[in-house]
Amino acid sequence: MSKLTAAFLTHYPDLIRYLRRRTHCSELAQDCAHDTWLRLLEKGKQVTAENHRAYVFRVAANIAADWYRRQTREQAAFDGYALSVAHHHAPDTYEEVLAKETLQRLEQALMAQSQRSVRIFMMHRCEEMSYAQIAQKLSVSESTVEKHMMRILLVAHQVFNSAA
């Protein structure tokens, strides 16, 4: 075992505390410590540091700083992209009206269906229940659940195709 590896393992709890203070996040501190370990393994034989503990902590600090810089750059790029997309792709009045009308037609079409079909649809889409869970809860077969879902999906398909 190299001296750097020994220093890393010996001072690991202190290193995690140090990184947690720098990053304000336990998971990120763990990630930075892992990256530190990998960098030490990669460069370990080439390093001739006298104070191995200081070297380990310096590598960890650099990795945390790199993460922060990358995060800042990515956030700035994302913010700029989101702003440009929002500006260039803002829905116009016609698109908004069309979307509202389609939604109203969909709501009317769904309300024209049986309560059981609508309930099954809502259980599946809103409550994220599987067909098997719905069948068990309503004491019906999975085939029955599938038939009700197909009715609702067919109605929705017809509404959306008529809007296009």
Short mmCIF file of N, CA and C in Angstrom, two decimals:
data_model
loop_
_atom_site.label_atom_id
_atom_site.label_comp_id
_atom_site.label_asym_id
_atom_site.label_seq_id
_atom_site.Cartn_x
_atom_site.Cartn_y
_atom_site.Cartn_z
N MET A 1 0.85 -1.17 0.00
CA MET A 1 0.00 0.00 0.00
C MET A 1 0.90 1.24 0.00
N SER A 2 0.58 2.19 -0.88
CA SER A 2 1.40 3.40 -0.97
C SER A 2 1.13 4.31 0.23
N LYS A 3 2.03 5.23 0.45
CA LYS A 3 1.89 6.17 1.56
C LYS A 3 0.68 7.07 1.36
N LEU A 4 0.38 7.43 0.12
CA LEU A 4 -0.80 8.26 -0.15
C LEU A 4 -2.08 7.49 0.15
N THR A 5 -2.12 6.22 -0.23
CA THR A 5 -3.29 5.40 0.07
C THR A 5 -3.47 5.26 1.57
N ALA A 6 -2.39 5.03 2.27
CA ALA A 6 -2.45 4.93 3.73
C ALA A 6 -2.93 6.24 4.34
N ALA A 7 -2.43 7.36 3.84
CA ALA A 7 -2.87 8.67 4.35
C ALA A 7 -4.35 8.88 4.07
N PHE A 8 -4.80 8.51 2.89
CA PHE A 8 -6.21 8.65 2.54
C PHE A 8 -7.08 7.84 3.49
N LEU A 9 -6.73 6.57 3.70
CA LEU A 9 -7.52 5.70 4.56
C LEU A 9 -7.48 6.15 6.02
N THR A 10 -6.32 6.58 6.47
CA THR A 10 -6.17 7.03 7.86
C THR A 10 -7.00 8.27 8.13
N HIS A 11 -7.01 9.20 7.19
CA HIS A 11 -7.67 10.49 7.40
C HIS A 11 -9.03 10.59 6.72
N TYR A 12 -9.57 9.47 6.31
CA TYR A 12 -10.84 9.47 5.58
C TYR A 12 -11.96 10.18 6.35
N PRO A 13 -12.20 9.87 7.63
CA PRO A 13 -13.28 10.58 8.34
C PRO A 13 -13.07 12.10 8.36
N ASP A 14 -11.82 12.53 8.59
CA ASP A 14 -11.53 13.97 8.58
C ASP A 14 -11.74 14.55 7.19
N LEU A 15 -11.36 13.80 6.18
CA LEU A 15 -11.51 14.26 4.80
C LEU A 15 -12.99 14.44 4.46
N ILE A 16 -13.82 13.51 4.86
CA ILE A 16 -15.27 13.61 4.61
C ILE A 16 -15.84 14.84 5.31
N ARG A 17 -15.46 15.06 6.58
CA ARG A 17 -15.93 16.25 7.29
C ARG A 17 -15.49 17.53 6.57
N TYR A 18 -14.24 17.55 6.15
CA TYR A 18 -13.68 18.70 5.44
C TYR A 18 -14.47 18.97 4.15
N LEU A 19 -14.70 17.92 3.39
CA LEU A 19 -15.43 18.08 2.12
C LEU A 19 -16.89 18.45 2.35
N ARG A 20 -17.48 17.92 3.41
CA ARG A 20 -18.87 18.25 3.72
C ARG A 20 -19.00 19.74 4.05
N ARG A 21 -18.02 20.27 4.78
CA ARG A 21 -18.03 21.71 5.09
C ARG A 21 -17.87 22.54 3.81
N ARG A 22 -17.05 22.08 2.90
CA ARG A 22 -16.80 22.83 1.66
C ARG A 22 -17.97 22.76 0.68
N THR A 23 -18.62 21.60 0.63
CA THR A 23 -19.67 21.40 -0.38
C THR A 23 -21.08 21.56 0.18
N HIS A 24 -21.23 21.50 1.49
CA HIS A 24 -22.54 21.60 2.15
C HIS A 24 -23.47 20.46 1.74
N CYS A 25 -22.89 19.30 1.40
CA CYS A 25 -23.70 18.17 0.95
C CYS A 25 -22.95 16.87 1.23
N SER A 26 -23.57 15.98 1.99
CA SER A 26 -22.92 14.71 2.34
C SER A 26 -22.65 13.84 1.12
N GLU A 27 -23.63 13.77 0.20
CA GLU A 27 -23.45 12.93 -0.98
C GLU A 27 -22.33 13.46 -1.87
N LEU A 28 -22.29 14.77 -2.02
CA LEU A 28 -21.24 15.37 -2.84
C LEU A 28 -19.87 15.18 -2.18
N ALA A 29 -19.83 15.26 -0.86
CA ALA A 29 -18.58 15.03 -0.14
C ALA A 29 -18.09 13.60 -0.41
N GLN A 30 -19.00 12.65 -0.39
CA GLN A 30 -18.64 11.26 -0.68
C GLN A 30 -18.13 11.13 -2.12
N ASP A 31 -18.81 11.79 -3.05
CA ASP A 31 -18.38 11.74 -4.46
C ASP A 31 -16.98 12.34 -4.63
N CYS A 32 -16.74 13.47 -3.97
CA CYS A 32 -15.42 14.11 -4.07
C CYS A 32 -14.35 13.22 -3.44
N ALA A 33 -14.68 12.57 -2.33
CA ALA A 33 -13.71 11.67 -1.70
C ALA A 33 -13.40 10.50 -2.63
N HIS A 34 -14.42 9.99 -3.28
CA HIS A 34 -14.22 8.89 -4.23
C HIS A 34 -13.32 9.34 -5.38
N ASP A 35 -13.60 10.53 -5.92
CA ASP A 35 -12.77 11.05 -7.00
C ASP A 35 -11.33 11.29 -6.53
N THR A 36 -11.19 11.70 -5.28
CA THR A 36 -9.85 11.89 -4.70
C THR A 36 -9.11 10.56 -4.67
N TRP A 37 -9.79 9.54 -4.22
CA TRP A 37 -9.21 8.19 -4.17
C TRP A 37 -8.74 7.76 -5.56
N LEU A 38 -9.61 7.98 -6.56
CA LEU A 38 -9.24 7.59 -7.93
C LEU A 38 -8.04 8.38 -8.43
N ARG A 39 -8.01 9.66 -8.13
CA ARG A 39 -6.88 10.48 -8.59
C ARG A 39 -5.60 10.05 -7.89
N LEU A 40 -5.69 9.71 -6.60
CA LEU A 40 -4.51 9.25 -5.88
C LEU A 40 -4.00 7.93 -6.46
N LEU A 41 -4.92 7.05 -6.81
CA LEU A 41 -4.51 5.78 -7.42
C LEU A 41 -3.85 6.02 -8.77
N GLU A 42 -4.39 6.97 -9.50
CA GLU A 42 -3.88 7.27 -10.84
C GLU A 42 -2.50 7.93 -10.78
N LYS A 43 -2.30 8.86 -9.86
CA LYS A 43 -1.07 9.65 -9.81
C LYS A 43 -0.14 9.24 -8.66
N GLY A 44 -0.56 8.28 -7.86
CA GLY A 44 0.15 7.94 -6.63
C GLY A 44 1.63 7.67 -6.76
N LYS A 45 2.02 6.93 -7.75
CA LYS A 45 3.43 6.56 -7.90
C LYS A 45 4.29 7.74 -8.36
N GLN A 46 3.66 8.71 -9.01
CA GLN A 46 4.41 9.85 -9.55
C GLN A 46 4.63 10.96 -8.51
N VAL A 47 3.88 10.91 -7.41
CA VAL A 47 3.91 11.99 -6.42
C VAL A 47 5.03 11.76 -5.42
N THR A 48 5.75 12.83 -5.13
CA THR A 48 6.82 12.76 -4.13
C THR A 48 6.56 13.78 -3.03
N ALA A 49 5.33 13.82 -2.54
CA ALA A 49 4.96 14.78 -1.50
C ALA A 49 5.57 14.36 -0.17
N GLU A 50 5.98 15.36 0.61
CA GLU A 50 6.54 15.07 1.93
C GLU A 50 5.43 14.90 2.96
N ASN A 51 4.40 15.74 2.88
CA ASN A 51 3.28 15.66 3.81
C ASN A 51 2.10 15.03 3.06
N HIS A 52 1.93 13.74 3.24
CA HIS A 52 0.93 13.00 2.48
C HIS A 52 -0.49 13.43 2.84
N ARG A 53 -0.72 13.72 4.12
CA ARG A 53 -2.05 14.19 4.54
C ARG A 53 -2.40 15.49 3.83
N ALA A 54 -1.48 16.42 3.82
CA ALA A 54 -1.73 17.71 3.17
C ALA A 54 -1.98 17.51 1.67
N TYR A 55 -1.24 16.61 1.06
CA TYR A 55 -1.41 16.35 -0.37
C TYR A 55 -2.82 15.79 -0.64
N VAL A 56 -3.26 14.83 0.18
CA VAL A 56 -4.58 14.24 0.01
C VAL A 56 -5.66 15.31 0.14
N PHE A 57 -5.53 16.17 1.14
CA PHE A 57 -6.53 17.22 1.34
C PHE A 57 -6.49 18.25 0.21
N ARG A 58 -5.31 18.54 -0.32
CA ARG A 58 -5.21 19.49 -1.44
C ARG A 58 -5.88 18.91 -2.68
N VAL A 59 -5.66 17.63 -2.95
CA VAL A 59 -6.31 16.98 -4.10
C VAL A 59 -7.83 17.04 -3.92
N ALA A 60 -8.31 16.73 -2.72
CA ALA A 60 -9.75 16.76 -2.45
C ALA A 60 -10.32 18.17 -2.61
N ALA A 61 -9.59 19.18 -2.12
CA ALA A 61 -10.05 20.56 -2.26
C ALA A 61 -10.12 20.96 -3.73
N ASN A 62 -9.13 20.54 -4.51
CA ASN A 62 -9.13 20.86 -5.94
C ASN A 62 -10.32 20.20 -6.65
N ILE A 63 -10.61 18.97 -6.28
CA ILE A 63 -11.74 18.27 -6.89
C ILE A 63 -13.05 18.96 -6.53
N ALA A 64 -13.20 19.37 -5.27
CA ALA A 64 -14.41 20.09 -4.86
C ALA A 64 -14.52 21.42 -5.61
N ALA A 65 -13.40 22.12 -5.76
CA ALA A 65 -13.41 23.40 -6.49
C ALA A 65 -13.76 23.17 -7.96
N ASP A 66 -13.21 22.11 -8.55
CA ASP A 66 -13.54 21.77 -9.94
C ASP A 66 -15.03 21.51 -10.09
N TRP A 67 -15.58 20.76 -9.13
CA TRP A 67 -17.01 20.47 -9.17
C TRP A 67 -17.81 21.77 -9.10
N TYR A 68 -17.45 22.66 -8.19
CA TYR A 68 -18.18 23.91 -8.04
C TYR A 68 -18.11 24.75 -9.32
N ARG A 69 -16.93 24.85 -9.91
CA ARG A 69 -16.78 25.62 -11.16
C ARG A 69 -17.62 25.00 -12.29
N ARG A 70 -17.57 23.69 -12.40
CA ARG A 70 -18.34 23.00 -13.44
C ARG A 70 -19.84 23.22 -13.21
N GLN A 71 -20.27 23.11 -11.96
CA GLN A 71 -21.68 23.31 -11.63
C GLN A 71 -22.12 24.73 -11.97
N THR A 72 -21.27 25.71 -11.65
CA THR A 72 -21.59 27.11 -11.94
C THR A 72 -21.69 27.34 -13.44
N ARG A 73 -20.75 26.78 -14.21
CA ARG A 73 -20.78 26.91 -15.67
C ARG A 73 -22.03 26.25 -16.25
N GLU A 74 -22.32 25.05 -15.79
CA GLU A 74 -23.48 24.33 -16.31
C GLU A 74 -24.78 25.06 -15.98
N GLN A 75 -24.86 25.60 -14.76
CA GLN A 75 -26.07 26.33 -14.38
C GLN A 75 -26.23 27.59 -15.22
N ALA A 76 -25.13 28.31 -15.44
CA ALA A 76 -25.19 29.52 -16.27
C ALA A 76 -25.60 29.17 -17.70
N ALA A 77 -25.05 28.09 -18.22
CA ALA A 77 -25.41 27.67 -19.58
C ALA A 77 -26.87 27.26 -19.65
N PHE A 78 -27.33 26.53 -18.64
CA PHE A 78 -28.72 26.11 -18.61
C PHE A 78 -29.65 27.31 -18.49
N ASP A 79 -29.32 28.25 -17.61
CA ASP A 79 -30.15 29.45 -17.44
C ASP A 79 -30.25 30.22 -18.75
N GLY A 80 -29.12 30.37 -19.43
CA GLY A 80 -29.12 31.07 -20.71
C GLY A 80 -29.95 30.35 -21.75
N TYR A 81 -29.82 29.04 -21.79
CA TYR A 81 -30.58 28.24 -22.75
C TYR A 81 -32.07 28.31 -22.44
N ALA A 82 -32.42 28.15 -21.16
CA ALA A 82 -33.83 28.19 -20.77
C ALA A 82 -34.46 29.54 -21.12
N LEU A 83 -33.71 30.61 -20.90
CA LEU A 83 -34.21 31.94 -21.21
C LEU A 83 -34.42 32.10 -22.71
N SER A 84 -33.47 31.62 -23.51
CA SER A 84 -33.61 31.77 -24.96
C SER A 84 -34.75 30.90 -25.49
N VAL A 85 -34.91 29.70 -24.94
CA VAL A 85 -36.00 28.83 -25.37
C VAL A 85 -37.34 29.45 -24.99
N ALA A 86 -37.43 29.96 -23.77
CA ALA A 86 -38.68 30.58 -23.33
C ALA A 86 -39.01 31.79 -24.20
N HIS A 87 -38.00 32.54 -24.56
CA HIS A 87 -38.23 33.74 -25.37
C HIS A 87 -38.63 33.37 -26.80
N HIS A 88 -37.96 32.40 -27.40
CA HIS A 88 -38.22 32.06 -28.79
C HIS A 88 -39.40 31.12 -28.97
N HIS A 89 -39.76 30.40 -27.93
CA HIS A 89 -40.81 29.41 -28.08
C HIS A 89 -42.01 29.69 -27.19
N ALA A 90 -42.20 30.93 -26.85
CA ALA A 90 -43.38 31.27 -26.05
C ALA A 90 -44.62 31.02 -26.91
N PRO A 91 -45.61 30.32 -26.36
CA PRO A 91 -46.79 30.03 -27.16
C PRO A 91 -47.53 31.32 -27.52
N ASP A 92 -47.99 31.38 -28.75
CA ASP A 92 -48.75 32.57 -29.12
C ASP A 92 -50.20 32.37 -28.70
N THR A 93 -50.97 33.37 -28.88
CA THR A 93 -52.36 33.35 -28.43
C THR A 93 -53.13 32.22 -29.10
N TYR A 94 -52.90 32.00 -30.38
CA TYR A 94 -53.60 30.95 -31.11
C TYR A 94 -53.31 29.58 -30.50
N GLU A 95 -52.03 29.30 -30.19
CA GLU A 95 -51.66 28.01 -29.60
C GLU A 95 -52.29 27.84 -28.23
N GLU A 96 -52.34 28.91 -27.45
CA GLU A 96 -52.95 28.84 -26.13
C GLU A 96 -54.43 28.53 -26.24
N VAL A 97 -55.12 29.22 -27.13
CA VAL A 97 -56.56 29.01 -27.32
C VAL A 97 -56.81 27.59 -27.80
N LEU A 98 -56.02 27.12 -28.75
CA LEU A 98 -56.17 25.76 -29.27
C LEU A 98 -55.96 24.73 -28.16
N ALA A 99 -54.95 24.93 -27.33
CA ALA A 99 -54.68 23.99 -26.24
C ALA A 99 -55.83 23.98 -25.24
N LYS A 100 -56.36 25.15 -24.90
CA LYS A 100 -57.48 25.22 -23.95
C LYS A 100 -58.72 24.55 -24.52
N GLU A 101 -58.99 24.79 -25.80
CA GLU A 101 -60.16 24.16 -26.43
C GLU A 101 -60.01 22.64 -26.47
N THR A 102 -58.82 22.18 -26.78
CA THR A 102 -58.57 20.73 -26.81
C THR A 102 -58.76 20.13 -25.43
N LEU A 103 -58.27 20.81 -24.42
CA LEU A 103 -58.42 20.34 -23.05
C LEU A 103 -59.89 20.29 -22.66
N GLN A 104 -60.66 21.30 -23.05
CA GLN A 104 -62.10 21.30 -22.74
C GLN A 104 -62.81 20.15 -23.44
N ARG A 105 -62.45 19.91 -24.71
CA ARG A 105 -63.06 18.79 -25.45
C ARG A 105 -62.70 17.46 -24.81
N LEU A 106 -61.46 17.34 -24.36
CA LEU A 106 -61.04 16.10 -23.71
C LEU A 106 -61.81 15.89 -22.42
N GLU A 107 -61.96 16.94 -21.64
CA GLU A 107 -62.70 16.84 -20.38
C GLU A 107 -64.15 16.45 -20.65
N GLN A 108 -64.79 17.06 -21.65
CA GLN A 108 -66.17 16.71 -21.99
C GLN A 108 -66.27 15.26 -22.46
N ALA A 109 -65.32 14.84 -23.27
CA ALA A 109 -65.33 13.46 -23.77
C ALA A 109 -65.14 12.46 -22.64
N LEU A 110 -64.28 12.78 -21.69
CA LEU A 110 -64.06 11.87 -20.56
C LEU A 110 -65.29 11.80 -19.67
N MET A 111 -65.95 12.94 -19.46
CA MET A 111 -67.13 12.95 -18.61
C MET A 111 -68.31 12.21 -19.25
N ALA A 112 -68.26 12.03 -20.56
CA ALA A 112 -69.31 11.28 -21.25
C ALA A 112 -69.10 9.77 -21.10
N GLN A 113 -67.96 9.36 -20.60
CA GLN A 113 -67.67 7.94 -20.40
C GLN A 113 -68.22 7.48 -19.06
N SER A 114 -68.22 6.17 -18.87
CA SER A 114 -68.72 5.63 -17.60
C SER A 114 -67.81 6.06 -16.45
N GLN A 115 -68.42 6.19 -15.29
CA GLN A 115 -67.64 6.59 -14.11
C GLN A 115 -66.54 5.57 -13.82
N ARG A 116 -66.85 4.30 -14.05
CA ARG A 116 -65.86 3.26 -13.78
C ARG A 116 -64.65 3.41 -14.71
N SER A 117 -64.89 3.71 -15.98
CA SER A 117 -63.78 3.90 -16.92
C SER A 117 -62.91 5.08 -16.50
N VAL A 118 -63.56 6.18 -16.16
CA VAL A 118 -62.81 7.38 -15.74
C VAL A 118 -62.04 7.09 -14.46
N ARG A 119 -62.68 6.38 -13.53
CA ARG A 119 -62.01 6.07 -12.27
C ARG A 119 -60.78 5.19 -12.51
N ILE A 120 -60.91 4.19 -13.36
CA ILE A 120 -59.78 3.31 -13.68
C ILE A 120 -58.67 4.12 -14.33
N PHE A 121 -59.04 4.99 -15.26
CA PHE A 121 -58.05 5.84 -15.92
C PHE A 121 -57.31 6.71 -14.90
N MET A 122 -58.04 7.33 -13.99
CA MET A 122 -57.43 8.20 -12.98
C MET A 122 -56.54 7.39 -12.03
N MET A 123 -56.97 6.20 -11.67
CA MET A 123 -56.16 5.36 -10.79
C MET A 123 -54.83 5.02 -11.46
N HIS A 124 -54.91 4.74 -12.77
CA HIS A 124 -53.69 4.37 -13.49
C HIS A 124 -52.79 5.57 -13.73
N ARG A 125 -53.34 6.68 -14.22
CA ARG A 125 -52.52 7.82 -14.62
C ARG A 125 -52.14 8.73 -13.45
N CYS A 126 -53.07 8.98 -12.54
CA CYS A 126 -52.80 9.93 -11.45
C CYS A 126 -52.21 9.25 -10.22
N GLU A 127 -52.75 8.09 -9.89
CA GLU A 127 -52.26 7.38 -8.70
C GLU A 127 -51.15 6.40 -9.04
N GLU A 128 -50.84 6.28 -10.34
CA GLU A 128 -49.77 5.43 -10.84
C GLU A 128 -49.90 3.97 -10.40
N MET A 129 -51.14 3.49 -10.40
CA MET A 129 -51.39 2.10 -10.05
C MET A 129 -51.29 1.24 -11.31
N SER A 130 -50.80 0.03 -11.15
CA SER A 130 -50.73 -0.90 -12.28
C SER A 130 -52.12 -1.48 -12.54
N TYR A 131 -52.28 -2.08 -13.71
CA TYR A 131 -53.56 -2.71 -14.02
C TYR A 131 -53.89 -3.78 -12.98
N ALA A 132 -52.89 -4.53 -12.56
CA ALA A 132 -53.12 -5.59 -11.56
C ALA A 132 -53.58 -4.99 -10.24
N GLN A 133 -52.98 -3.90 -9.82
CA GLN A 133 -53.38 -3.25 -8.57
C GLN A 133 -54.81 -2.72 -8.66
N ILE A 134 -55.14 -2.13 -9.80
CA ILE A 134 -56.50 -1.61 -9.99
C ILE A 134 -57.50 -2.75 -9.97
N ALA A 135 -57.18 -3.83 -10.68
CA ALA A 135 -58.08 -4.99 -10.72
C ALA A 135 -58.32 -5.53 -9.32
N GLN A 136 -57.27 -5.63 -8.54
CA GLN A 136 -57.41 -6.15 -7.18
C GLN A 136 -58.25 -5.20 -6.33
N LYS A 137 -58.00 -3.91 -6.44
CA LYS A 137 -58.72 -2.93 -5.61
C LYS A 137 -60.20 -2.88 -5.96
N LEU A 138 -60.53 -3.01 -7.25
CA LEU A 138 -61.93 -2.93 -7.68
C LEU A 138 -62.60 -4.29 -7.79
N SER A 139 -61.86 -5.35 -7.49
CA SER A 139 -62.38 -6.73 -7.56
C SER A 139 -62.91 -7.05 -8.96
N VAL A 140 -62.09 -6.73 -9.95
CA VAL A 140 -62.41 -7.07 -11.34
C VAL A 140 -61.18 -7.74 -11.95
N SER A 141 -61.34 -8.27 -13.15
CA SER A 141 -60.19 -8.90 -13.80
C SER A 141 -59.31 -7.83 -14.45
N GLU A 142 -58.07 -8.21 -14.71
CA GLU A 142 -57.15 -7.30 -15.40
C GLU A 142 -57.67 -7.00 -16.80
N SER A 143 -58.31 -7.97 -17.39
CA SER A 143 -58.88 -7.78 -18.73
C SER A 143 -59.93 -6.67 -18.72
N THR A 144 -60.73 -6.62 -17.66
CA THR A 144 -61.73 -5.57 -17.53
C THR A 144 -61.06 -4.21 -17.41
N VAL A 145 -60.01 -4.14 -16.63
CA VAL A 145 -59.27 -2.89 -16.48
C VAL A 145 -58.71 -2.46 -17.84
N GLU A 146 -58.15 -3.41 -18.58
CA GLU A 146 -57.60 -3.10 -19.90
C GLU A 146 -58.67 -2.56 -20.84
N LYS A 147 -59.86 -3.16 -20.81
CA LYS A 147 -60.95 -2.71 -21.69
C LYS A 147 -61.37 -1.28 -21.35
N HIS A 148 -61.48 -0.98 -20.07
CA HIS A 148 -61.85 0.38 -19.66
C HIS A 148 -60.76 1.37 -20.08
N MET A 149 -59.51 0.99 -19.89
CA MET A 149 -58.41 1.88 -20.29
C MET A 149 -58.42 2.10 -21.80
N MET A 150 -58.68 1.05 -22.57
CA MET A 150 -58.71 1.18 -24.02
C MET A 150 -59.81 2.14 -24.46
N ARG A 151 -60.96 2.08 -23.79
CA ARG A 151 -62.06 3.00 -24.13
C ARG A 151 -61.62 4.45 -23.92
N ILE A 152 -61.04 4.70 -22.77
CA ILE A 152 -60.61 6.07 -22.44
C ILE A 152 -59.51 6.53 -23.39
N LEU A 153 -58.55 5.67 -23.65
CA LEU A 153 -57.45 6.04 -24.55
C LEU A 153 -57.94 6.28 -25.97
N LEU A 154 -58.93 5.51 -26.40
CA LEU A 154 -59.50 5.71 -27.73
C LEU A 154 -60.20 7.08 -27.80
N VAL A 155 -60.93 7.42 -26.77
CA VAL A 155 -61.60 8.73 -26.72
C VAL A 155 -60.56 9.85 -26.76
N ALA A 156 -59.51 9.72 -25.96
CA ALA A 156 -58.46 10.74 -25.93
C ALA A 156 -57.79 10.85 -27.30
N HIS A 157 -57.54 9.71 -27.92
CA HIS A 157 -56.92 9.71 -29.25
C HIS A 157 -57.80 10.45 -30.26
N GLN A 158 -59.10 10.20 -30.20
CA GLN A 158 -60.02 10.87 -31.13
C GLN A 158 -60.05 12.37 -30.89
N VAL A 159 -60.04 12.79 -29.64
CA VAL A 159 -60.04 14.23 -29.32
C VAL A 159 -58.77 14.88 -29.85
N PHE A 160 -57.62 14.26 -29.60
CA PHE A 160 -56.36 14.87 -30.03
C PHE A 160 -56.22 14.86 -31.56
N ASN A 161 -56.73 13.83 -32.21
CA ASN A 161 -56.65 13.80 -33.68
C ASN A 161 -57.58 14.82 -34.31
N SER A 162 -58.70 15.10 -33.67
CA SER A 162 -59.62 16.10 -34.22
C SER A 162 -59.07 17.51 -34.03
N ALA A 163 -58.16 17.68 -33.06
CA ALA A 163 -57.55 19.00 -32.80
C ALA A 163 -56.45 19.31 -33.81
N ALA A 164 -55.88 18.27 -34.39
CA ALA A 164 -54.73 18.48 -35.30
C ALA A 164 -55.15 18.95 -36.67
#
